[in-house]
């Protein structure tokens, strides 16, 4: 069995035909590991994760999930392939209660019991009757992840889960990602908090200007001066 759950090869994609944001990007996410994608604003990080999730038209390249080509597969079919996507915003139904959000996620995959979710997320269990829109930012992210877990995914795509969160909430959400990886779930994470992401992840890919720049073990890149140059200059850099 291949250790790469997700393989992206030469991916070209964007929001407007013939105006790609990503240009021939390649990456791999290893089984039960956290792979993080970082880069300056406008680098194409969220575009990458949306293209993998089937939300954008792919102009070139391939996406493979455990060896199966899923390039261009409709988003509603991804759960059946073992993939879940947690977007940065609009990732819960704010006008519904926490219970209704969880039950809706479960209904999409056959209506399993809500009890394991409540045991895993006691903060949500305490607020089942509250509307999701009343939750704090960190609690909303936990609810979004809980909903993603309903389908029992082998791979979870998380798009900037710490955006707008307090340091405490950020730590809680990122710790959850680590726990999931330790339980065997593969995580592909786009994250704006570079230092926290590099401390958390197993492997890191850095994008700039829609292209691969550097990749390697995340902790090795934590103090790499070239990483700082990419962020400060927003340009392609090469190691000496």
Short mmCIF file of C-alpha atoms in Angstrom, two decimals:
data_model
loop_
_atom_site.label_atom_id
_atom_site.label_comp_id
_atom_site.label_asym_id
_atom_site.label_seq_id
_atom_site.Cartn_x
_atom_site.Cartn_y
_atom_site.Cartn_z
CA UNK A 1 0.00 0.00 0.00
CA UNK A 2 1.36 3.41 -0.99
CA UNK A 3 2.12 5.80 1.86
CA UNK A 4 0.83 8.70 -0.24
CA UNK A 5 -2.91 9.10 0.30
CA UNK A 6 -3.10 12.18 -1.93
CA UNK A 7 -0.97 12.87 -5.00
CA UNK A 8 -1.19 16.09 -6.98
CA UNK A 9 0.78 16.18 -10.21
CA UNK A 10 1.30 19.24 -12.43
CA UNK A 11 -1.94 20.87 -11.31
CA UNK A 12 -3.03 23.98 -13.21
CA UNK A 13 -6.25 25.63 -12.01
CA UNK A 14 -7.96 28.95 -11.35
CA UNK A 15 -11.26 30.79 -11.20
CA UNK A 16 -11.27 32.19 -14.75
CA UNK A 17 -10.63 30.10 -17.88
CA UNK A 18 -7.16 30.64 -19.35
CA UNK A 19 -6.08 32.69 -16.31
CA UNK A 20 -4.67 30.03 -13.98
CA UNK A 21 -3.63 30.87 -10.43
CA UNK A 22 -1.87 27.54 -9.98
CA UNK A 23 0.74 26.53 -12.53
CA UNK A 24 1.91 22.92 -12.57
CA UNK A 25 1.85 22.45 -8.80
CA UNK A 26 2.76 19.03 -7.44
CA UNK A 27 2.57 17.65 -3.91
CA UNK A 28 1.92 14.52 -1.86
CA UNK A 29 0.16 13.97 1.47
CA UNK A 30 1.45 10.96 3.36
CA UNK A 31 -0.81 8.59 5.27
CA UNK A 32 -1.64 9.62 8.86
CA UNK A 33 0.57 12.71 8.56
CA UNK A 34 -0.10 16.44 8.51
CA UNK A 35 1.00 18.13 5.31
CA UNK A 36 0.85 21.90 5.43
CA UNK A 37 0.82 24.35 2.52
CA UNK A 38 2.07 27.86 3.28
CA UNK A 39 3.07 30.89 1.25
CA UNK A 40 2.54 34.65 0.98
CA UNK A 41 -0.87 36.15 0.25
CA UNK A 42 -1.96 35.37 -3.30
CA UNK A 43 0.34 32.37 -3.57
CA UNK A 44 -2.51 30.02 -4.55
CA UNK A 45 -2.82 28.06 -1.31
CA UNK A 46 -6.61 28.12 -1.03
CA UNK A 47 -6.91 27.66 -4.78
CA UNK A 48 -4.93 24.44 -4.43
CA UNK A 49 -7.12 22.99 -1.72
CA UNK A 50 -10.32 24.00 -3.52
CA UNK A 51 -9.09 22.40 -6.74
CA UNK A 52 -8.32 19.18 -4.90
CA UNK A 53 -11.78 19.30 -3.32
CA UNK A 54 -13.39 19.54 -6.77
CA UNK A 55 -14.59 23.12 -6.36
CA UNK A 56 -12.60 24.58 -9.24
CA UNK A 57 -12.17 23.54 -12.85
CA UNK A 58 -8.77 21.97 -13.38
CA UNK A 59 -6.99 23.05 -16.53
CA UNK A 60 -4.20 20.51 -16.38
CA UNK A 61 -2.58 17.86 -14.23
CA UNK A 62 -4.00 15.11 -12.04
CA UNK A 63 -5.31 14.54 -8.54
CA UNK A 64 -5.13 10.99 -7.18
CA UNK A 65 -6.63 9.70 -3.94
CA UNK A 66 -5.06 6.42 -2.85
CA UNK A 67 -4.12 5.77 -6.46
CA UNK A 68 -7.56 6.57 -7.95
CA UNK A 69 -7.71 9.49 -10.36
CA UNK A 70 -10.30 11.92 -8.97
CA UNK A 71 -9.36 14.88 -11.17
CA UNK A 72 -12.47 17.03 -11.60
CA UNK A 73 -14.70 14.77 -9.51
CA UNK A 74 -17.82 16.58 -8.26
CA UNK A 75 -17.55 17.80 -4.64
CA UNK A 76 -20.67 15.88 -3.58
CA UNK A 77 -18.96 12.61 -4.57
CA UNK A 78 -15.79 13.25 -2.59
CA UNK A 79 -17.18 11.95 0.72
CA UNK A 80 -17.81 8.58 -0.86
CA UNK A 81 -14.13 8.44 -1.77
CA UNK A 82 -13.07 9.14 1.82
CA UNK A 83 -12.30 12.86 1.52
CA UNK A 84 -13.76 15.71 3.61
CA UNK A 85 -13.26 19.45 3.12
CA UNK A 86 -13.44 22.10 5.85
CA UNK A 87 -13.58 25.54 4.19
CA UNK A 88 -12.27 28.66 5.87
CA UNK A 89 -15.69 30.38 5.98
CA UNK A 90 -19.32 29.32 5.57
CA UNK A 91 -18.43 25.92 7.00
CA UNK A 92 -21.47 25.56 9.28
CA UNK A 93 -25.17 26.47 9.13
CA UNK A 94 -25.36 29.41 11.51
CA UNK A 95 -29.15 29.59 11.68
CA UNK A 96 -29.45 25.93 12.72
CA UNK A 97 -28.73 24.52 16.16
CA UNK A 98 -25.58 22.56 16.87
CA UNK A 99 -27.65 19.38 16.99
CA UNK A 100 -29.24 20.15 13.61
CA UNK A 101 -25.83 20.79 12.06
CA UNK A 102 -24.50 17.48 13.32
CA UNK A 103 -27.62 15.54 12.35
CA UNK A 104 -27.55 17.04 8.87
CA UNK A 105 -23.94 15.94 8.42
CA UNK A 106 -24.81 12.45 9.62
CA UNK A 107 -27.89 12.23 7.39
CA UNK A 108 -25.71 12.80 4.33
CA UNK A 109 -23.81 9.62 5.11
CA UNK A 110 -26.57 7.35 6.29
CA UNK A 111 -27.62 8.72 9.66
CA UNK A 112 -25.15 7.19 12.15
CA UNK A 113 -25.44 7.93 15.87
CA UNK A 114 -24.65 11.41 17.12
CA UNK A 115 -23.30 10.10 20.44
CA UNK A 116 -19.68 9.51 19.35
CA UNK A 117 -19.53 13.11 18.12
CA UNK A 118 -20.83 14.42 21.43
CA UNK A 119 -18.31 12.32 23.36
CA UNK A 120 -15.49 13.68 21.24
CA UNK A 121 -16.60 17.31 21.40
CA UNK A 122 -18.04 17.92 24.89
CA UNK A 123 -18.12 21.68 24.33
CA UNK A 124 -20.62 21.07 21.52
CA UNK A 125 -22.60 18.59 23.60
CA UNK A 126 -23.17 21.33 26.16
CA UNK A 127 -24.66 23.64 23.53
CA UNK A 128 -26.77 21.30 21.41
CA UNK A 129 -29.84 23.52 21.50
CA UNK A 130 -27.94 26.74 20.74
CA UNK A 131 -27.79 28.16 17.26
CA UNK A 132 -24.43 27.56 15.64
CA UNK A 133 -24.06 31.26 14.92
CA UNK A 134 -23.76 31.97 18.66
CA UNK A 135 -20.60 29.86 19.00
CA UNK A 136 -17.19 31.43 19.36
CA UNK A 137 -14.83 31.28 16.39
CA UNK A 138 -12.94 28.33 17.81
CA UNK A 139 -16.13 26.46 18.64
CA UNK A 140 -17.43 27.02 15.11
CA UNK A 141 -14.26 25.45 13.72
CA UNK A 142 -14.68 22.46 16.05
CA UNK A 143 -18.26 22.07 14.80
CA UNK A 144 -17.07 22.23 11.19
CA UNK A 145 -14.48 19.52 11.85
CA UNK A 146 -17.07 17.41 13.69
CA UNK A 147 -19.35 17.63 10.66
CA UNK A 148 -16.48 16.64 8.38
CA UNK A 149 -15.76 13.60 10.57
CA UNK A 150 -19.33 12.35 10.13
CA UNK A 151 -18.36 10.52 6.95
CA UNK A 152 -15.37 8.81 8.54
CA UNK A 153 -12.89 10.36 6.08
CA UNK A 154 -9.38 9.07 5.52
CA UNK A 155 -8.31 12.51 4.27
CA UNK A 156 -9.41 15.91 5.58
CA UNK A 157 -8.64 19.15 3.74
CA UNK A 158 -8.56 22.16 6.08
CA UNK A 159 -8.39 25.68 4.66
CA UNK A 160 -6.87 28.19 7.12
CA UNK A 161 -8.70 26.86 10.20
CA UNK A 162 -7.03 29.39 12.53
CA UNK A 163 -8.07 32.49 10.57
CA UNK A 164 -9.50 35.08 12.96
CA UNK A 165 -9.10 32.90 16.04
CA UNK A 166 -7.49 33.76 19.36
CA UNK A 167 -4.15 32.09 20.17
CA UNK A 168 -5.93 29.74 22.59
CA UNK A 169 -8.56 28.73 20.01
CA UNK A 170 -5.88 28.35 17.35
CA UNK A 171 -3.93 25.97 19.57
CA UNK A 172 -7.09 23.95 20.26
CA UNK A 173 -7.98 23.57 16.58
CA UNK A 174 -4.44 22.70 15.51
CA UNK A 175 -4.09 20.24 18.40
CA UNK A 176 -7.23 18.54 17.09
CA UNK A 177 -5.57 18.16 13.69
CA UNK A 178 -2.57 16.49 15.35
CA UNK A 179 -4.84 14.15 17.31
CA UNK A 180 -6.67 13.13 14.14
CA UNK A 181 -3.38 12.37 12.40
CA UNK A 182 -2.30 10.22 15.34
CA UNK A 183 -5.58 8.32 14.92
CA UNK A 184 -4.75 7.59 11.28
CA UNK A 185 -6.45 10.43 9.42
CA UNK A 186 -4.38 12.19 6.76
CA UNK A 187 -4.54 15.98 7.00
CA UNK A 188 -3.84 18.50 4.23
CA UNK A 189 -3.73 21.90 5.89
CA UNK A 190 -3.51 25.39 4.43
CA UNK A 191 -2.46 27.69 7.24
CA UNK A 192 -1.60 31.36 7.66
CA UNK A 193 0.06 30.96 11.06
CA UNK A 194 3.41 29.89 9.67
CA UNK A 195 5.32 29.14 12.86
CA UNK A 196 2.45 27.20 14.42
CA UNK A 197 1.95 25.28 11.19
CA UNK A 198 5.60 24.33 10.86
CA UNK A 199 5.74 23.17 14.47
CA UNK A 200 2.61 21.08 13.96
CA UNK A 201 3.09 19.54 10.54
CA UNK A 202 5.16 16.62 9.34
CA UNK A 203 5.87 17.96 5.85
CA UNK A 204 5.55 21.41 4.30
CA UNK A 205 5.09 22.77 0.80
CA UNK A 206 5.69 26.44 0.13
CA UNK A 207 3.94 28.12 -2.78
CA UNK A 208 4.61 31.55 -4.26
CA UNK A 209 3.19 33.04 -7.44
CA UNK A 210 1.12 29.90 -7.98
CA UNK A 211 4.10 27.57 -8.21
CA UNK A 212 6.04 25.13 -6.06
CA UNK A 213 8.98 26.80 -4.35
CA UNK A 214 10.38 24.63 -1.57
CA UNK A 215 9.23 21.54 0.28
CA UNK A 216 10.67 19.43 3.05
CA UNK A 217 10.22 18.27 6.64
CA UNK A 218 8.28 21.03 8.38
CA UNK A 219 10.60 21.45 11.35
CA UNK A 220 13.62 21.73 9.06
CA UNK A 221 11.98 24.73 7.39
CA UNK A 222 11.06 26.47 10.65
CA UNK A 223 14.33 28.42 10.85
CA UNK A 224 15.30 28.30 7.18
CA UNK A 225 16.24 31.84 6.04
CA UNK A 226 14.98 31.12 2.55
CA UNK A 227 11.47 30.71 3.98
CA UNK A 228 11.72 34.21 5.40
CA UNK A 229 12.87 35.57 2.05
CA UNK A 230 9.84 34.09 0.31
CA UNK A 231 7.48 35.70 2.81
CA UNK A 232 9.24 39.03 2.88
CA UNK A 233 9.90 39.28 -0.82
CA UNK A 234 7.04 37.23 -2.25
CA UNK A 235 9.35 35.90 -4.91
CA UNK A 236 10.93 32.66 -5.92
CA UNK A 237 14.11 31.87 -4.03
CA UNK A 238 16.64 29.13 -4.37
CA UNK A 239 18.87 27.60 -1.74
CA UNK A 240 22.58 28.09 -2.29
#
